[in-house]
mmCIF file of C-alpha atoms and ligand atoms in Angstrom:
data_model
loop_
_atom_site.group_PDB
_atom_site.id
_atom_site.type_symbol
_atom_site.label_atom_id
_atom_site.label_comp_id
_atom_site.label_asym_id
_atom_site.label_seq_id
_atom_site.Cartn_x
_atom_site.Cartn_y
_atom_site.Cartn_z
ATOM 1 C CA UNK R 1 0.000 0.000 0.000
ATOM 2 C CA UNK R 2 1.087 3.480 -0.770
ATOM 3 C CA UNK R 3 1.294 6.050 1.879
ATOM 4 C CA UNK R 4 -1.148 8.774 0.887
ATOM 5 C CA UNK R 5 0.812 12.402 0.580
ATOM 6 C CA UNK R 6 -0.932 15.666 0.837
ATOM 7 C CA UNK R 7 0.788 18.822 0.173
ATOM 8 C CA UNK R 8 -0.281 22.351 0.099
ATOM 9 C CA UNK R 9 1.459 25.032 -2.311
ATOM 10 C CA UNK R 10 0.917 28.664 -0.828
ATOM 11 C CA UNK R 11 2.078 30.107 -3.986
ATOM 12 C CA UNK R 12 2.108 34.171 -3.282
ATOM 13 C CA UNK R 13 0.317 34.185 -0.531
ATOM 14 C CA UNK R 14 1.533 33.596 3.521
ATOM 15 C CA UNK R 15 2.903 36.873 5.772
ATOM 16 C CA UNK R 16 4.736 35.525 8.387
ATOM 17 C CA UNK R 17 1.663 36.029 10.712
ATOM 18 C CA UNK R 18 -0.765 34.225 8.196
ATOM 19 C CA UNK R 19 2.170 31.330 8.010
ATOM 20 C CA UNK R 20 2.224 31.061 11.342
ATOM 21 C CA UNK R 21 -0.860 31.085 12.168
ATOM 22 C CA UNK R 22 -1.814 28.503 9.758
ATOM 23 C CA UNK R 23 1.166 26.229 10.609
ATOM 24 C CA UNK R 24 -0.010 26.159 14.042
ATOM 25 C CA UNK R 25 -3.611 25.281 13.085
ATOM 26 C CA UNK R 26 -2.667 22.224 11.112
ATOM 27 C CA UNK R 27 0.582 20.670 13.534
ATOM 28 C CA UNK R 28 -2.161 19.614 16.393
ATOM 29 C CA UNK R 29 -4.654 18.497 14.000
ATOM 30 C CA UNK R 30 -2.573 16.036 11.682
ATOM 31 C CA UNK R 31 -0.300 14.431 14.373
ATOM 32 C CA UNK R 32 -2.514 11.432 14.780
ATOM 33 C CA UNK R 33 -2.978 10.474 10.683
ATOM 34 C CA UNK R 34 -0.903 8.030 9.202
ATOM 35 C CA UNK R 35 -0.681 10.284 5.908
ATOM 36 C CA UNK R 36 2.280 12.025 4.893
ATOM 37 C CA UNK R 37 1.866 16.414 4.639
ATOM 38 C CA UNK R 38 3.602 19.268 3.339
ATOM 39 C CA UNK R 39 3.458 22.505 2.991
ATOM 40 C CA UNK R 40 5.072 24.454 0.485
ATOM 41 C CA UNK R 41 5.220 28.486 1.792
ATOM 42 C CA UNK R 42 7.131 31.533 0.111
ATOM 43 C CA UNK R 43 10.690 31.925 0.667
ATOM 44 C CA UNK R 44 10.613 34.508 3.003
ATOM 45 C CA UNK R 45 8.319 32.034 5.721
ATOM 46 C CA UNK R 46 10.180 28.953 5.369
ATOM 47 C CA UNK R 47 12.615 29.694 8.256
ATOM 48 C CA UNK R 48 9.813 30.689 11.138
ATOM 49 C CA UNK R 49 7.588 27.731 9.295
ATOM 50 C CA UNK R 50 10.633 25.069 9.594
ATOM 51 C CA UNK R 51 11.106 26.282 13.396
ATOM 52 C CA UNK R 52 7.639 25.654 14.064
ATOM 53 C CA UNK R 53 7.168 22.052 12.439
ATOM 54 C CA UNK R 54 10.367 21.138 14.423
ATOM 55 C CA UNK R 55 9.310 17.585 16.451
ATOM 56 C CA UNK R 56 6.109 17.486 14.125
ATOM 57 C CA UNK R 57 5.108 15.390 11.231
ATOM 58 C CA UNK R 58 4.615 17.908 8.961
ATOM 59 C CA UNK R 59 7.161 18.288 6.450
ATOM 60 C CA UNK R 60 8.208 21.596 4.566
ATOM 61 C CA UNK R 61 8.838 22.170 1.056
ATOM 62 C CA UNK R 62 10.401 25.012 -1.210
ATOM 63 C CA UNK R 63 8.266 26.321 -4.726
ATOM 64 C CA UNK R 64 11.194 26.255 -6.877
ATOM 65 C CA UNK R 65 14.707 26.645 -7.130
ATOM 66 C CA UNK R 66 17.825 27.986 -8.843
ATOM 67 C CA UNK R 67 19.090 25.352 -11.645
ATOM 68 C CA UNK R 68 22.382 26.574 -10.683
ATOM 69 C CA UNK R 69 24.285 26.761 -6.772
ATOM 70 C CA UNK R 70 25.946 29.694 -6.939
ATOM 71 C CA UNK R 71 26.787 32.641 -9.543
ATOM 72 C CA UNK R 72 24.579 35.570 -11.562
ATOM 73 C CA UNK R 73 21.581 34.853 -11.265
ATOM 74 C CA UNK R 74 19.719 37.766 -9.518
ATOM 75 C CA UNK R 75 16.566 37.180 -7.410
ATOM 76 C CA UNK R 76 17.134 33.195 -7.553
ATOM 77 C CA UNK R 77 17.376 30.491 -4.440
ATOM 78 C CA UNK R 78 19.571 27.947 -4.416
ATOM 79 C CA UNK R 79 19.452 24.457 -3.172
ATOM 80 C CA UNK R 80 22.136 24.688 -0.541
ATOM 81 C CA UNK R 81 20.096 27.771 0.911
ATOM 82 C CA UNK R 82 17.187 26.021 1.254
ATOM 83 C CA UNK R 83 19.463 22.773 2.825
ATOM 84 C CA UNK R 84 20.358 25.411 5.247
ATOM 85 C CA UNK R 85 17.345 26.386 6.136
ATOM 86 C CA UNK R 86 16.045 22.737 6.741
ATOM 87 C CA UNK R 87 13.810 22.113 3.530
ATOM 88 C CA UNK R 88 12.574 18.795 2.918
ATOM 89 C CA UNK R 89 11.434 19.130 -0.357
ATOM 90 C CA UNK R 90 11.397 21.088 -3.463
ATOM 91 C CA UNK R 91 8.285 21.033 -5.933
ATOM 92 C CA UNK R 92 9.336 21.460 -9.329
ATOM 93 C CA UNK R 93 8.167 21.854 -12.823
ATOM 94 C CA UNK R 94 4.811 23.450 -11.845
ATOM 95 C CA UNK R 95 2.587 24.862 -14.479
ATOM 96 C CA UNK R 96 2.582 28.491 -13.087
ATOM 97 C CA UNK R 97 6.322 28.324 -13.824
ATOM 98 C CA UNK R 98 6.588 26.835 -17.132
ATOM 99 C CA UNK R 99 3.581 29.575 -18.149
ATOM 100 C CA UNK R 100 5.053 32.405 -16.683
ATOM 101 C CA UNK R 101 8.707 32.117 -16.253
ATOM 102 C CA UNK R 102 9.228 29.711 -19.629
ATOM 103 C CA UNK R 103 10.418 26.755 -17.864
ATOM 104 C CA UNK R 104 11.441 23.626 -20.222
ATOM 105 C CA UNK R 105 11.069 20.138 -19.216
ATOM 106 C CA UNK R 106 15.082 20.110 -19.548
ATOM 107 C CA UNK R 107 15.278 23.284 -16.930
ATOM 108 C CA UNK R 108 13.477 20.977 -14.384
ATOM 109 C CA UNK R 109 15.557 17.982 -15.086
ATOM 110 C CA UNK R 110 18.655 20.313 -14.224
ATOM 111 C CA UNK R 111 16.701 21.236 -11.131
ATOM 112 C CA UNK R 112 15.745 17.532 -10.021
ATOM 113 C CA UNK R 113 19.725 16.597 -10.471
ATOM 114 C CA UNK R 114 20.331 19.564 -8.299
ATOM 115 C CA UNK R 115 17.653 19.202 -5.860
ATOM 116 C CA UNK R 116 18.695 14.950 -5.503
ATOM 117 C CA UNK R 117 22.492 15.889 -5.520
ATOM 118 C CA UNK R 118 22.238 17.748 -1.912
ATOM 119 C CA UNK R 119 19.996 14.985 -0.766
ATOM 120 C CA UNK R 120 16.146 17.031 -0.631
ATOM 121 C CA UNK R 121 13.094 15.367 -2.358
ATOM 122 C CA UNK R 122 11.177 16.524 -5.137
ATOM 123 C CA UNK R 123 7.775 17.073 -6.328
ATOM 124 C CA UNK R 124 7.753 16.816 -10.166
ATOM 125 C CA UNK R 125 4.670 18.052 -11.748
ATOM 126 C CA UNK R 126 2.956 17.729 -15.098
ATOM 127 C CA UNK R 127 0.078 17.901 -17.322
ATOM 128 C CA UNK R 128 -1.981 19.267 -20.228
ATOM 129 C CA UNK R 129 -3.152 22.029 -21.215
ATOM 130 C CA UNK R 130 -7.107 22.136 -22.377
ATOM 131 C CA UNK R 131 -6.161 22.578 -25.769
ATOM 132 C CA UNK R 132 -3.819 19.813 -25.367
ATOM 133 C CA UNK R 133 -6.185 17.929 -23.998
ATOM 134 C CA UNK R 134 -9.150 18.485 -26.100
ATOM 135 C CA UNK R 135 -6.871 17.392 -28.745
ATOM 136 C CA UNK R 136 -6.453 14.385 -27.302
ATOM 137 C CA UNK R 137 -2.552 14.923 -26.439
ATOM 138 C CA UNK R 138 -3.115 14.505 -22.524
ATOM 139 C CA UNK R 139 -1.092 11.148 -22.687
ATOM 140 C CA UNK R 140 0.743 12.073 -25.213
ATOM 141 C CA UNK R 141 1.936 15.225 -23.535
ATOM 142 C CA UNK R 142 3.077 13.620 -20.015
ATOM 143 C CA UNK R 143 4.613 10.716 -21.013
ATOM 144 C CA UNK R 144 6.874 13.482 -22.616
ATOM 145 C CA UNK R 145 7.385 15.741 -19.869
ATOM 146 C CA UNK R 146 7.808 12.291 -17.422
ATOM 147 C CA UNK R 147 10.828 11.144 -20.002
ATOM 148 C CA UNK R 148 12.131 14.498 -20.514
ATOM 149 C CA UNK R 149 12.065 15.484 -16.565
ATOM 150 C CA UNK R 150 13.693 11.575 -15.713
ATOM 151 C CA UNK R 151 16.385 11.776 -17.847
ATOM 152 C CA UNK R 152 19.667 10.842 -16.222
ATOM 153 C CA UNK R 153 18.176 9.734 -12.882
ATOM 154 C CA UNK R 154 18.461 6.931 -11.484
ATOM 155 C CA UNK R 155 16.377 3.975 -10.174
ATOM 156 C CA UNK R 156 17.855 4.295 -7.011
ATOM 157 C CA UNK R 157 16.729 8.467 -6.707
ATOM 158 C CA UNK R 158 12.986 8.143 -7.478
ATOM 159 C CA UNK R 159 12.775 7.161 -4.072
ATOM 160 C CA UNK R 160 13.145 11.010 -3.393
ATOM 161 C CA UNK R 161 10.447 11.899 -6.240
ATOM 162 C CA UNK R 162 7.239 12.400 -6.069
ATOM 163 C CA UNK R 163 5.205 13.316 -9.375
ATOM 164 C CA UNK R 164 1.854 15.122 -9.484
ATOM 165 C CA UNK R 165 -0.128 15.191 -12.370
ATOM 166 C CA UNK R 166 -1.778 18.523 -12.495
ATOM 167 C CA UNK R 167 -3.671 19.248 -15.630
ATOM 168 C CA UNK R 168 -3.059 22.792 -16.441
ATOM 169 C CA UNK R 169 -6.798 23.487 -17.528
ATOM 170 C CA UNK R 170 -7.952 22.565 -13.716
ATOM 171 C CA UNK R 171 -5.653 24.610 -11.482
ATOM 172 C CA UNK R 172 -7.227 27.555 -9.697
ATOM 173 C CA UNK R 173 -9.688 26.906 -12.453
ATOM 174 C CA UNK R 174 -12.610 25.446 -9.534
ATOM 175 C CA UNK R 175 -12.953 22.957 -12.893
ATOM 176 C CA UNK R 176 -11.867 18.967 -11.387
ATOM 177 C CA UNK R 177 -10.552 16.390 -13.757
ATOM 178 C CA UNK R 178 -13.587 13.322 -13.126
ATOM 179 C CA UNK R 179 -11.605 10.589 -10.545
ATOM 180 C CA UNK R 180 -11.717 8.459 -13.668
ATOM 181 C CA UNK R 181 -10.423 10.642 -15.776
ATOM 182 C CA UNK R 182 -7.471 11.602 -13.043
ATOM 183 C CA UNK R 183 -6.848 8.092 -12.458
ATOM 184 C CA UNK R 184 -6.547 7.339 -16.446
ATOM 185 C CA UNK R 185 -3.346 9.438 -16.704
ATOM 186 C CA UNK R 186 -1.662 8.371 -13.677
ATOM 187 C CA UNK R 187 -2.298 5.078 -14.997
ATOM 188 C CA UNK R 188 -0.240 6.880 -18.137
ATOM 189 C CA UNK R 189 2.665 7.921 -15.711
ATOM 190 C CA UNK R 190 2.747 5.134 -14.225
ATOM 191 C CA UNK R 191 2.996 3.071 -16.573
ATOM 192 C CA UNK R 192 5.765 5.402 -18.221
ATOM 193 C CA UNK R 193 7.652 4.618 -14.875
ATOM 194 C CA UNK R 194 7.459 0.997 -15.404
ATOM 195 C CA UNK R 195 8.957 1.331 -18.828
ATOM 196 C CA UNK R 196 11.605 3.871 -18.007
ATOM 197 C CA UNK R 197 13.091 1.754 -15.239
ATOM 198 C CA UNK R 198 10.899 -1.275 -13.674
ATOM 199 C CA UNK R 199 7.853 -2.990 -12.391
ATOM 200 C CA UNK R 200 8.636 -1.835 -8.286
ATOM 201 C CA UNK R 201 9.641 1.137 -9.686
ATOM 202 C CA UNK R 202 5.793 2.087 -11.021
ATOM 203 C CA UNK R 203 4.676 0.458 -8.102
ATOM 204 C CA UNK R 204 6.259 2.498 -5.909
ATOM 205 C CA UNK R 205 5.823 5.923 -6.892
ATOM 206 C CA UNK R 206 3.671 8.090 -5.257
ATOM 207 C CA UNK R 207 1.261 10.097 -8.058
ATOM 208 C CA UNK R 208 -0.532 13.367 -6.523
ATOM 209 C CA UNK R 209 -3.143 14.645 -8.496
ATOM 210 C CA UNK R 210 -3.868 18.320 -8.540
ATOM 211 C CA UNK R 211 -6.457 20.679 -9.808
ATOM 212 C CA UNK R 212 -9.067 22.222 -7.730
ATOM 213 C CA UNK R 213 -8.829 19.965 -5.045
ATOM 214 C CA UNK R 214 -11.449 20.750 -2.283
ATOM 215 C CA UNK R 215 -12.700 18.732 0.830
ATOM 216 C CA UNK R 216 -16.369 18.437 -1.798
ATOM 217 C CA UNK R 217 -14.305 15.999 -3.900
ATOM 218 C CA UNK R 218 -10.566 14.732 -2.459
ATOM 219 C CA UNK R 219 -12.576 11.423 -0.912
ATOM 220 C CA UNK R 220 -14.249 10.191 -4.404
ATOM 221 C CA UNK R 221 -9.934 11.737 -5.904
ATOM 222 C CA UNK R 222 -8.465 9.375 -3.334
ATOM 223 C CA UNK R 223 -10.457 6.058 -3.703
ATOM 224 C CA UNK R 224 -9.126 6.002 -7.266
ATOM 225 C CA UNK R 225 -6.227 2.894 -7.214
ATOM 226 C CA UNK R 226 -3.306 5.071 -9.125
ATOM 227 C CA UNK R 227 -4.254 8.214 -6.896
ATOM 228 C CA UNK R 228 -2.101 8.653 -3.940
ATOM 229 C CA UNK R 229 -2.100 11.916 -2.512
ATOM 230 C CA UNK R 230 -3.419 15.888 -3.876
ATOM 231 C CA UNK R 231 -1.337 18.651 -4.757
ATOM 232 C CA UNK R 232 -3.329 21.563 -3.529
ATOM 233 C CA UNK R 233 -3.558 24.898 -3.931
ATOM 234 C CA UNK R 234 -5.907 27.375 -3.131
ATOM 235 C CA UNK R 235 -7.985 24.906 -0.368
ATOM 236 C CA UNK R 236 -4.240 24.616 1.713
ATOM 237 C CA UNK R 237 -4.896 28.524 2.042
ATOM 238 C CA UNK R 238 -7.037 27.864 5.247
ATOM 239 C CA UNK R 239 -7.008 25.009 7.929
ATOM 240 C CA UNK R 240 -11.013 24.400 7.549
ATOM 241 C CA UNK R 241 -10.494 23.868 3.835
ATOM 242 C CA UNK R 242 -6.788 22.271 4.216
ATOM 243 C CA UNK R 243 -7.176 19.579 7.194
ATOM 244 C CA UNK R 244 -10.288 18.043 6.014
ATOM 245 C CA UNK R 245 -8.576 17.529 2.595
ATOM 246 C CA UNK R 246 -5.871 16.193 4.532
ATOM 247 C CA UNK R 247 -7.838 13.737 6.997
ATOM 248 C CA UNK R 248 -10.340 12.950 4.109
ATOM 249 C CA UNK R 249 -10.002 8.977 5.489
ATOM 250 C CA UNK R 250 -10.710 9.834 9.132
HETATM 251 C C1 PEP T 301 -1.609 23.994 -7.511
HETATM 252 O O1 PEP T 301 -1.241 25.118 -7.299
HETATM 253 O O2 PEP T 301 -0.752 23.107 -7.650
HETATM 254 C C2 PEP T 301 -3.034 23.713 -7.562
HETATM 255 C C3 PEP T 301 -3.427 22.505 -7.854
HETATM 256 O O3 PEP T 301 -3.893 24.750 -7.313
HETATM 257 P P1 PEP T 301 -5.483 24.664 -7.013
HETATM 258 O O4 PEP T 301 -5.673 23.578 -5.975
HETATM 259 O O5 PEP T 301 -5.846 26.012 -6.496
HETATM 260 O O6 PEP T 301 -6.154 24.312 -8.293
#
């Protein structure tokens, strides 16, 4: 059985006070679950939200990060600042940055190797766009992105990824991909897994799906077999919306 993993990505929102306030909301609440969390704040929280999940289960990740460690490359983070600052884990590839900042599939591939080199894990993301998918590319499209993003990593480091399939067309759109329909293309990934590097491999890998993921639908999201955990977004904004997506088996 695969561990279910929740994670929440703040995006541009989260003052310290809101982070903080927030944080301490969800620590109580999730101790007793047997699910894995995250949450992803800005840069500027992740220090006073690290020292505050400190003895908790609740595990904090970064939005992105510099493809590079050190050199010009104004307004960038690198890995080994967010090492130093305790980060467990780095989502990468999301769509908001391949939209607005141009990221390629072979940027985040430089930014896994990066992230897996200093020893942090990784949430890979992926998916269509509508018109992608209403061209019928949606497989297509992420077994290209999955290739593209795994290239050079080893067996052995996938242990430190997770991927979420997002499909562009349902983020912050309030529009849900149907369970089925969710649980089709991580069938897709999955099975792009298998033949990439094995059998325990696919079996293995944990496959969030995000998209307008809300406490209304994460229990029908999470019954699906190849669905094991949400990538969410605006619903990890607020502890009544966040923890019951979180404890949706409890
Ligand atoms: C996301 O930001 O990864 C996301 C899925 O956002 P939302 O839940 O708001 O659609």
């Amino acid at each position: 059985m695969r561990q279910k993993f929740i994670a929440g990505n703040w995006k541009l929102w989260g003052t310290l006070d809101q982070a903080k306030a927030l944080v301490s909301a969800l620590t109580p609440a999730l101790k007793s679950s047997k699910n894995r969390f995250l949450v992803a704040p800005p840069y500027t929280a992740l220090s006073a939200v690290k020292e505050l999940t400190k003895g908790t289960s609740l595990l904090v990740g970064a939005q992105d990060c510099s493809n590079l460690e050190t050199g010009a490359r104004t307004g960038e983070i690198s890995v080994p600042m967010l090492k130093e600052l305790g980060v467990d884990v780095v989502i990468l590839g999301h769509s908001e940055r391949r939209q607005f900042h141009g990221e390629t599939d072979k940027l985040v591939n430089e930014k896994i190797k990066l992230v897996l080199k200093h020893g942090l894990e990784v949430i890979y993301c992926n998916g269509e766009t509508l018109a992608e998918r209403e061209a019928g590319k949606a497989a297509e499209v992420v077994i290209r992105q999955t290739k593209e993003a795994f290239a050079g990593i080893s067996e052995a480091d996938l242990k430190k990824i997770t991927i979420a399939y997002e499909p562009v067309w349902a983020i912050g759109t309030g529009k849900t991909a149907t369970p089925q329909d969710a649980n089709e293309i991580h069938q897709v990934i999955r099975q792009t897994v298998k033949e990439l590097y094995s059998k325990a491999a696919a079996d293995a890998m944990i496959i969030q799906y995000g998209g307008s993921v809300k406490p209304e639908n994460v229990k029908d999201l999470m019954a699906m077999p190849d669905i094991d955990g949400a990538l969410v977004g605006g619903a990890s904004l607020k502890a009544d919306t966040f923890l019951p997506i979180c404890l949706f088996d409890q």
